[in-house]
Short mmCIF file of C-alpha atoms in Angstrom, two decimals:
data_model
loop_
_atom_site.label_atom_id
_atom_site.label_comp_id
_atom_site.label_asym_id
_atom_site.label_seq_id
_atom_site.Cartn_x
_atom_site.Cartn_y
_atom_site.Cartn_z
CA MET A 703 -8.25 9.29 2.08
CA ILE A 704 -6.00 7.27 -0.11
CA ARG A 705 -7.72 6.88 -3.56
CA ASP A 706 -5.70 4.06 -5.30
CA ASP A 707 -2.78 1.70 -5.29
CA ALA A 708 -0.34 4.19 -6.71
CA GLU A 709 -1.11 6.70 -3.90
CA ALA A 710 -0.82 3.97 -1.22
CA LEU A 711 2.66 3.01 -2.49
CA ARG A 712 3.82 6.69 -2.70
CA THR A 713 2.57 7.32 0.87
CA ALA A 714 4.22 4.14 2.27
CA ALA A 715 7.56 5.05 0.63
CA GLU A 716 7.39 8.63 2.08
CA LEU A 717 6.51 7.41 5.51
CA ALA A 718 9.29 4.80 5.51
CA GLU A 719 11.80 7.60 4.79
CA GLU A 720 10.17 9.78 7.56
CA PHE A 721 10.31 6.92 10.18
CA ARG A 722 13.71 5.55 9.30
CA PRO A 723 15.96 8.03 11.11
CA GLY A 724 14.32 7.54 14.49
CA ALA A 725 13.82 3.78 14.41
CA SER A 726 17.08 2.83 16.09
CA GLY A 727 16.57 5.34 18.92
CA ARG A 728 12.99 4.21 19.53
CA ASP A 729 14.19 0.64 19.66
CA ALA A 730 17.10 1.35 22.02
CA ARG A 731 15.00 3.35 24.46
CA ARG A 732 11.94 1.16 23.98
CA GLU A 733 10.02 4.34 23.03
CA LEU A 734 6.60 3.36 21.79
CA PRO A 735 5.78 4.91 18.35
CA ARG A 736 2.51 6.49 19.23
CA ALA A 737 3.27 9.67 17.26
CA GLU A 738 4.48 7.67 14.26
CA LEU A 739 1.41 5.47 14.35
CA ASP A 740 -0.89 8.52 14.58
CA ARG A 741 0.98 9.88 11.56
CA LEU A 742 0.56 6.57 9.67
CA THR A 743 -3.17 6.56 10.58
CA ALA A 744 -3.69 10.19 9.51
CA THR A 745 -2.42 9.39 5.92
CA GLY A 746 -5.30 7.01 5.53
CA LEU A 747 -3.06 4.06 4.83
CA LEU A 748 -4.77 1.88 7.41
CA ALA A 749 -8.04 2.15 5.40
CA VAL A 750 -6.72 1.08 2.00
CA THR A 751 -8.29 -2.44 2.07
CA VAL A 752 -11.84 -1.08 2.78
CA PRO A 753 -14.01 -2.31 -0.21
CA ALA A 754 -14.67 0.24 -2.87
CA GLU A 755 -18.45 0.02 -2.32
CA HIS A 756 -17.86 1.36 1.14
CA GLY A 757 -15.57 4.13 -0.01
CA GLY A 758 -12.20 2.60 0.38
CA ALA A 759 -9.33 2.28 -2.13
CA ASP A 760 -9.65 -1.56 -2.03
CA VAL A 761 -5.93 -1.98 -3.02
CA SER A 762 -4.53 -5.29 -4.33
CA ALA A 763 -2.60 -7.73 -2.23
CA VAL A 764 0.44 -6.86 -4.30
CA THR A 765 0.24 -3.21 -3.15
CA LEU A 766 -0.57 -4.06 0.46
CA ALA A 767 2.52 -6.45 0.64
CA GLU A 768 4.75 -3.72 -0.73
CA VAL A 769 3.35 -1.21 1.79
CA PHE A 770 4.39 -3.51 4.58
CA ARG A 771 7.74 -4.29 3.08
CA LEU A 772 8.57 -0.62 2.73
CA LEU A 773 7.53 0.22 6.31
CA ALA A 774 9.39 -2.66 7.71
CA SER A 775 12.57 -1.79 5.89
CA ALA A 776 12.49 1.46 7.98
CA ASP A 777 11.04 0.10 11.39
CA ALA A 778 10.10 -3.48 11.79
CA SER A 779 8.27 -2.87 15.05
CA LEU A 780 6.17 -0.07 13.57
CA ALA A 781 5.32 -2.25 10.60
CA GLN A 782 4.26 -5.18 12.83
CA ILE A 783 1.69 -3.11 14.79
CA PRO A 784 -0.99 -2.83 12.10
CA GLN A 785 -0.65 -6.41 10.68
CA SER A 786 -3.56 -7.61 12.81
CA HIS A 787 -5.61 -4.44 11.83
CA PHE A 788 -5.64 -5.62 8.23
CA ALA A 789 -6.29 -9.23 9.18
CA TYR A 790 -9.42 -8.30 11.11
CA VAL A 791 -10.63 -5.90 8.40
CA ASN A 792 -10.47 -8.91 6.17
CA VAL A 793 -12.54 -10.94 8.64
CA LEU A 794 -15.28 -8.40 8.35
CA ARG A 795 -15.01 -8.60 4.50
CA GLN A 796 -15.53 -12.25 4.58
CA GLN A 797 -17.99 -12.94 7.44
CA GLY A 798 -19.43 -9.61 8.55
CA SER A 799 -23.15 -8.96 8.04
CA PRO A 800 -24.02 -6.01 5.70
CA GLU A 801 -24.72 -3.92 8.82
CA GLN A 802 -21.37 -4.87 10.46
CA ARG A 803 -19.45 -4.10 7.34
CA ALA A 804 -21.15 -0.77 7.03
CA PHE A 805 -20.50 0.22 10.61
CA PHE A 806 -16.94 -1.00 11.05
CA PHE A 807 -15.64 0.08 7.56
CA ALA A 808 -16.97 3.57 8.42
CA GLU A 809 -14.91 3.32 11.64
CA VAL A 810 -11.79 2.31 9.71
CA LEU A 811 -12.26 5.06 7.13
CA GLY A 812 -12.65 7.55 10.12
CA GLY A 813 -9.20 6.61 11.41
CA ARG A 814 -10.02 4.02 14.08
CA ARG A 815 -7.56 1.23 14.49
CA PHE A 816 -8.02 -2.43 15.15
CA GLY A 817 -5.67 -4.29 17.53
CA ASN A 818 -5.76 -8.02 18.27
CA ALA A 819 -6.41 -10.34 21.29
CA GLN A 820 -5.85 -13.70 19.68
CA SER A 821 -3.07 -15.86 21.17
CA GLU A 822 -3.13 -17.42 24.67
CA ALA A 823 -0.12 -18.67 26.65
CA GLY A 824 -0.14 -21.90 28.69
CA THR A 825 -2.56 -23.81 26.54
CA ARG A 826 -2.03 -27.09 24.71
CA HIS A 827 -1.38 -25.49 21.42
CA LEU A 828 -2.04 -22.33 19.30
CA GLN A 829 -5.59 -23.27 18.38
CA ASP A 830 -6.63 -24.24 21.93
CA ILE A 831 -8.55 -21.12 22.57
CA ARG A 832 -10.03 -20.90 26.06
CA THR A 833 -11.50 -17.42 26.04
CA ARG A 834 -15.26 -17.69 26.35
CA LEU A 835 -18.15 -15.96 24.62
CA VAL A 836 -21.23 -16.67 26.71
CA ALA A 837 -24.74 -15.61 25.69
CA ALA A 838 -26.11 -13.15 28.20
CA GLY A 839 -29.61 -12.55 26.83
CA GLU A 840 -31.07 -9.47 25.31
CA GLY A 841 -28.76 -9.69 22.23
CA SER A 842 -25.47 -9.60 24.12
CA TYR A 843 -22.56 -11.76 25.27
CA LEU A 844 -20.15 -11.82 28.20
CA LEU A 845 -16.48 -12.25 27.21
CA THR A 846 -13.89 -13.66 29.61
CA GLY A 847 -10.35 -14.70 29.18
CA VAL A 848 -6.63 -13.65 29.07
CA LYS A 849 -4.74 -13.03 25.75
CA ASN A 850 -1.05 -12.76 25.19
CA TYR A 851 1.17 -11.36 22.44
CA SER A 852 -1.64 -8.85 21.74
CA THR A 853 0.24 -6.67 19.14
CA GLY A 854 -1.61 -3.46 18.47
CA ALA A 855 -4.01 -3.74 21.36
CA LEU A 856 -2.36 -0.90 23.29
CA PHE A 857 -2.83 1.50 20.39
CA ALA A 858 -6.26 0.31 19.24
CA ASP A 859 -9.69 1.86 19.25
CA TRP A 860 -11.22 -1.63 18.72
CA ILE A 861 -9.76 -4.91 19.95
CA PRO A 862 -10.85 -8.01 17.96
CA VAL A 863 -11.00 -10.91 20.44
CA LEU A 864 -10.80 -14.53 19.27
CA ALA A 865 -13.20 -16.58 21.54
CA ARG A 866 -15.20 -19.81 21.63
CA ALA A 867 -19.02 -19.74 22.14
CA ASP A 868 -20.98 -22.31 24.06
CA ASP A 869 -20.94 -24.56 21.03
CA GLU A 870 -17.05 -24.40 20.89
CA LEU A 871 -17.17 -22.63 17.55
CA LEU A 872 -14.74 -19.71 16.95
CA HIS A 873 -16.00 -16.08 16.81
CA VAL A 874 -14.40 -12.69 16.70
CA ALA A 875 -15.82 -10.17 19.12
CA TYR A 876 -14.96 -6.48 18.27
CA VAL A 877 -14.62 -4.77 21.68
CA PRO A 878 -14.02 -1.02 22.23
CA ALA A 879 -10.69 -0.51 23.90
CA ASP A 880 -12.36 1.39 26.76
CA ALA A 881 -14.90 -1.26 27.52
CA PRO A 882 -15.49 -1.94 31.22
CA GLY A 883 -13.71 -5.12 32.33
CA LEU A 884 -11.01 -4.86 29.50
CA THR A 885 -7.50 -4.28 30.62
CA VAL A 886 -4.48 -3.88 28.30
CA THR A 887 -1.05 -4.25 29.94
CA ASP A 888 2.18 -3.22 28.25
CA ASP A 889 4.30 -6.15 29.54
CA TRP A 890 5.94 -7.15 26.40
CA ASP A 891 9.61 -7.96 27.14
CA GLY A 892 10.83 -9.42 23.80
CA MET A 893 14.43 -9.02 22.79
CA GLY A 894 13.21 -7.89 19.37
CA GLN A 895 10.37 -5.88 17.99
CA ARG A 896 10.65 -4.00 21.27
CA THR A 897 8.20 -1.24 20.44
CA THR A 898 5.19 -3.29 19.34
CA ALA A 899 3.80 -3.37 22.94
CA SER A 900 2.65 -6.93 22.31
CA GLY A 901 1.43 -7.37 25.87
CA THR A 902 -1.50 -8.87 27.71
CA VAL A 903 -5.35 -8.31 27.28
CA GLU A 904 -7.53 -9.38 30.16
CA LEU A 905 -11.30 -9.73 29.85
CA ALA A 906 -13.54 -9.99 32.84
CA ASP A 907 -17.18 -10.36 31.92
CA VAL A 908 -16.89 -7.79 29.18
CA VAL A 909 -20.25 -7.03 27.66
CA VAL A 910 -20.37 -7.35 23.88
CA PRO A 911 -23.49 -6.67 21.78
CA ALA A 912 -24.34 -9.48 19.36
CA ALA A 913 -23.97 -6.87 16.52
CA HIS A 914 -20.25 -6.79 17.22
CA VAL A 915 -19.67 -10.60 17.02
CA VAL A 916 -18.66 -12.24 13.77
CA PRO A 917 -18.86 -16.09 13.17
CA HIS A 918 -15.16 -16.66 12.33
CA HIS A 919 -15.57 -20.40 12.17
CA LEU A 920 -17.41 -19.94 8.86
CA THR A 921 -14.33 -18.47 7.34
CA PHE A 922 -12.81 -21.98 7.34
CA ALA A 923 -15.86 -23.88 5.99
CA GLY A 924 -14.86 -23.36 2.38
CA PRO A 925 -12.00 -21.96 0.27
CA GLN A 926 -10.49 -19.04 2.00
CA LEU A 927 -7.58 -16.55 1.88
CA HIS A 928 -7.73 -15.43 5.46
CA GLY A 929 -4.51 -17.21 6.34
CA ALA A 930 -2.84 -16.33 3.08
CA LEU A 931 -3.38 -12.64 3.41
CA ALA A 932 -2.28 -12.54 7.08
CA GLN A 933 0.88 -14.59 6.36
CA LEU A 934 1.62 -12.52 3.22
CA LEU A 935 1.96 -9.49 5.53
CA HIS A 936 4.26 -11.36 7.84
CA ALA A 937 6.38 -12.32 4.83
CA ALA A 938 6.57 -8.74 3.79
CA ILE A 939 7.82 -7.70 7.20
CA ASP A 940 10.59 -10.28 6.88
CA ALA A 941 11.50 -9.13 3.43
CA GLY A 942 11.56 -5.52 4.79
CA ILE A 943 13.87 -6.45 7.56
CA ALA A 944 16.28 -8.09 5.12
CA ALA A 945 16.18 -4.85 2.91
CA GLY A 946 16.77 -2.64 5.87
CA ALA A 947 19.73 -4.75 7.20
CA LEU A 948 21.38 -5.00 3.67
CA ALA A 949 21.10 -1.28 3.15
CA GLU A 950 22.54 -0.52 6.62
CA ALA A 951 25.39 -2.99 5.93
CA ALA A 952 26.19 -1.32 2.66
CA ASP A 953 26.25 2.08 4.19
CA PHE A 954 28.45 0.95 7.08
CA VAL A 955 30.95 -0.74 4.84
CA THR A 956 31.23 2.25 2.51
CA THR A 957 31.52 4.87 5.22
CA ARG A 958 33.12 3.31 8.30
CA SER A 959 34.76 -0.01 7.70
CA ARG A 960 38.53 -0.42 7.15
CA PRO A 961 39.89 -2.67 4.44
CA TRP A 962 41.54 -5.88 5.61
CA PHE A 963 45.30 -5.35 5.33
CA GLU A 964 45.81 -8.33 2.96
CA SER A 965 43.36 -7.06 0.46
CA GLY A 966 45.76 -4.43 -0.97
CA TYR A 967 42.90 -1.94 -1.36
CA GLU A 968 42.45 1.44 0.05
CA THR A 969 38.72 0.98 1.06
CA ALA A 970 36.72 -1.93 2.28
CA ALA A 971 34.24 -1.48 -0.54
CA GLU A 972 36.87 -2.36 -3.00
CA ASP A 973 37.72 -5.73 -1.42
CA PRO A 974 36.71 -8.42 -3.78
CA LEU A 975 35.86 -10.83 -1.08
CA LEU A 976 33.43 -8.24 0.48
CA ILE A 977 32.00 -7.62 -2.92
CA GLN A 978 31.39 -11.36 -3.42
CA ARG A 979 29.65 -11.54 -0.09
CA PHE A 980 27.39 -8.55 -0.85
CA GLY A 981 26.50 -10.10 -4.10
CA GLU A 982 25.38 -13.26 -2.33
CA LEU A 983 23.33 -11.28 0.15
CA ALA A 984 21.73 -9.17 -2.61
CA LEU A 985 20.67 -12.39 -4.33
CA ARG A 986 18.93 -13.46 -1.08
CA HIS A 987 17.26 -10.09 -0.82
CA ARG A 988 16.06 -10.08 -4.35
CA ALA A 989 14.83 -13.63 -4.23
CA ALA A 990 12.83 -12.76 -1.05
CA ASP A 991 11.22 -9.85 -2.77
CA ALA A 992 10.44 -11.85 -5.88
CA LEU A 993 8.76 -14.66 -3.91
CA LEU A 994 6.78 -12.05 -2.03
CA ALA A 995 5.56 -10.40 -5.19
CA THR A 996 4.63 -13.87 -6.68
CA ALA A 997 2.77 -14.76 -3.49
CA ALA A 998 0.83 -11.54 -3.55
CA ARG A 999 -0.20 -12.07 -7.24
CA ALA A 1000 -1.32 -15.48 -6.34
CA VAL A 1001 -3.59 -14.04 -3.57
CA ASP A 1002 -4.98 -11.47 -5.99
CA THR A 1003 -5.69 -14.16 -8.60
CA ALA A 1004 -7.49 -16.33 -6.08
CA ARG A 1005 -9.66 -13.36 -5.04
CA GLY A 1006 -10.82 -13.04 -8.53
CA ASP A 1007 -11.88 -16.66 -8.80
CA LEU A 1008 -11.88 -18.33 -5.48
CA ASP A 1009 -12.01 -22.13 -5.30
CA ASP A 1010 -10.18 -24.93 -3.61
CA ASP A 1011 -7.41 -24.92 -6.27
CA SER A 1012 -6.87 -21.17 -6.42
CA ALA A 1013 -6.94 -20.90 -2.56
CA ALA A 1014 -4.37 -23.75 -2.37
CA GLU A 1015 -2.09 -22.08 -4.93
CA ALA A 1016 -2.17 -18.80 -2.93
CA SER A 1017 -1.52 -20.50 0.39
CA ILE A 1018 1.42 -22.43 -1.03
CA ALA A 1019 2.96 -19.37 -2.71
CA VAL A 1020 2.66 -17.40 0.55
CA ALA A 1021 4.18 -20.37 2.42
CA ALA A 1022 7.20 -20.33 0.14
CA ALA A 1023 7.60 -16.54 0.48
CA LYS A 1024 7.31 -16.64 4.27
CA ALA A 1025 9.78 -19.46 4.70
CA TYR A 1026 12.39 -17.95 2.35
CA ALA A 1027 11.97 -14.33 3.56
CA GLY A 1028 12.41 -15.31 7.15
CA SER A 1029 15.68 -17.15 6.52
CA ALA A 1030 16.90 -14.29 4.26
CA ALA A 1031 16.16 -11.76 6.99
CA LEU A 1032 18.11 -13.74 9.52
CA GLU A 1033 21.05 -14.44 7.24
CA ILE A 1034 21.45 -10.75 6.10
CA ALA A 1035 21.00 -9.34 9.58
CA ASP A 1036 23.68 -11.69 10.83
CA ALA A 1037 25.96 -11.09 7.95
CA LEU A 1038 25.81 -7.35 8.62
CA PHE A 1039 28.41 -7.95 11.33
CA GLU A 1040 30.51 -10.32 9.16
CA VAL A 1041 30.93 -7.75 6.45
CA SER A 1042 31.15 -4.65 8.66
CA GLY A 1043 33.81 -5.75 11.12
CA THR A 1044 34.44 -5.40 14.79
CA ARG A 1045 33.09 -1.84 15.30
CA ALA A 1046 29.70 -2.92 14.15
CA ALA A 1047 29.31 -4.88 17.39
CA LEU A 1048 29.32 -1.71 19.48
CA ASP A 1049 26.13 -1.68 21.43
CA GLY A 1050 25.58 2.01 21.06
CA LEU A 1051 25.25 1.65 17.23
CA ASN A 1052 22.27 -0.83 17.78
CA LEU A 1053 22.93 -2.62 14.52
CA HIS A 1054 21.83 -5.81 16.16
CA ARG A 1055 18.20 -4.55 16.11
CA HIS A 1056 17.79 -5.97 12.63
CA TRP A 1057 18.73 -9.49 13.84
CA ARG A 1058 16.66 -9.18 17.00
CA ASP A 1059 13.65 -8.14 15.04
CA ALA A 1060 14.12 -10.97 12.52
CA ARG A 1061 14.69 -13.57 15.09
CA THR A 1062 11.68 -12.57 17.11
CA HIS A 1063 9.31 -12.10 14.22
CA THR A 1064 10.29 -15.40 12.59
CA LEU A 1065 9.18 -17.19 15.79
CA HIS A 1066 5.52 -16.30 15.00
CA ASP A 1067 4.98 -19.70 13.39
CA PRO A 1068 7.49 -22.44 12.27
CA ALA A 1069 8.88 -22.34 8.68
CA ARG A 1070 9.46 -26.12 8.85
CA TRP A 1071 5.64 -26.75 8.69
CA LYS A 1072 5.40 -24.41 5.70
CA ILE A 1073 8.01 -26.45 4.00
CA GLN A 1074 6.19 -29.64 4.89
CA HIS A 1075 3.07 -28.33 3.17
CA LEU A 1076 5.07 -27.33 0.09
CA GLY A 1077 6.52 -30.80 -0.11
CA ARG A 1078 3.17 -32.46 0.25
CA TYR A 1079 1.57 -30.31 -2.38
CA VAL A 1080 4.33 -30.88 -4.95
CA LEU A 1081 4.74 -34.56 -4.33
CA ASN A 1082 1.23 -35.72 -3.67
CA GLY A 1083 -1.04 -32.80 -4.71
CA THR A 1084 -2.23 -32.40 -1.09
CA ARG A 1085 -3.87 -29.12 -0.56
CA PRO A 1086 -2.82 -27.19 2.52
CA PRO A 1087 -5.20 -27.18 5.50
CA ARG A 1088 -7.68 -24.34 6.14
CA HIS A 1089 -6.51 -23.56 9.58
CA GLY A 1090 -5.71 -19.87 8.91
CA LEU A 1091 -1.92 -20.04 9.25
CA LEU A 1092 -1.09 -20.64 5.56
#
């Protein structure tokens, strides 16, 4: 059990250093990090957002974002796996009944993990959810559909499934990973985040008791932080990738790179042009971290006094952090090769994993729409929509 924010941060920092040495090899071999995820779970870190009244540490958004940033700086795939876990713990905080919160928070405190079965391929758009939750009588439902990009599902004890009921309203059904009719297939073939196992979940008349179904549509009926918290963790992953890539670039240049012959210096690290470029990259990295911390504080502030204005401020701050951190991660991961030289391109060194991870992760949702909402908010005072992706 982790007791407070300070312990959560110490644990995350220790785990990051523990996981860092094997990250490149796991990626290169596409070796799923089951042992590392079990280690992460055993520390109690996945239970840190359980409310205090249920026995959890109930850490701040500032702490949670930093936990993800630290983990992603070591292994972006490993950090991505529990992102949905925390999002669906938050769903229970917001819309779970007292009985549901008591049951599922005890599960999380006991080391059980949530996955996700949310996105669907081949539909008109992201929110065109076709998975059906049909009343079956006697206090139960039947769940049918196919989900893609189901990060965390392969490693989960419970799989939260986003589905529409007969009235077309959105619900989340929390389904045991071993439920009859549920199949998880490890068919993820992404160029980056290779070891997240973000494959396919198929549901064929899976029986779900009503006690395990949460009315997610109510989340968006008023001011909410569901989207802000979920996106904050995505921003933290991007900021972590940027940090990891910059650290690896600095290590490579100081230990392996040769100076350009025109510089007149004995080492690459003395080259003033390289020093200038590292200074520019460090600014990008620091700005991403600063925006992340600002966004996390805005989420914490809104939690303390939630209304339309505070929710909007949190969503806008998170949108800014996510848009900036994504571009910073891509630039720094690309510049790693620019500053390191030809040898850095050797496939066996696997330095391209940082760019592959950043490019794959930043496709999660378009930064251009976040910037649109920023512009509308500044220019016209238009609050961002409550669709859960801001």
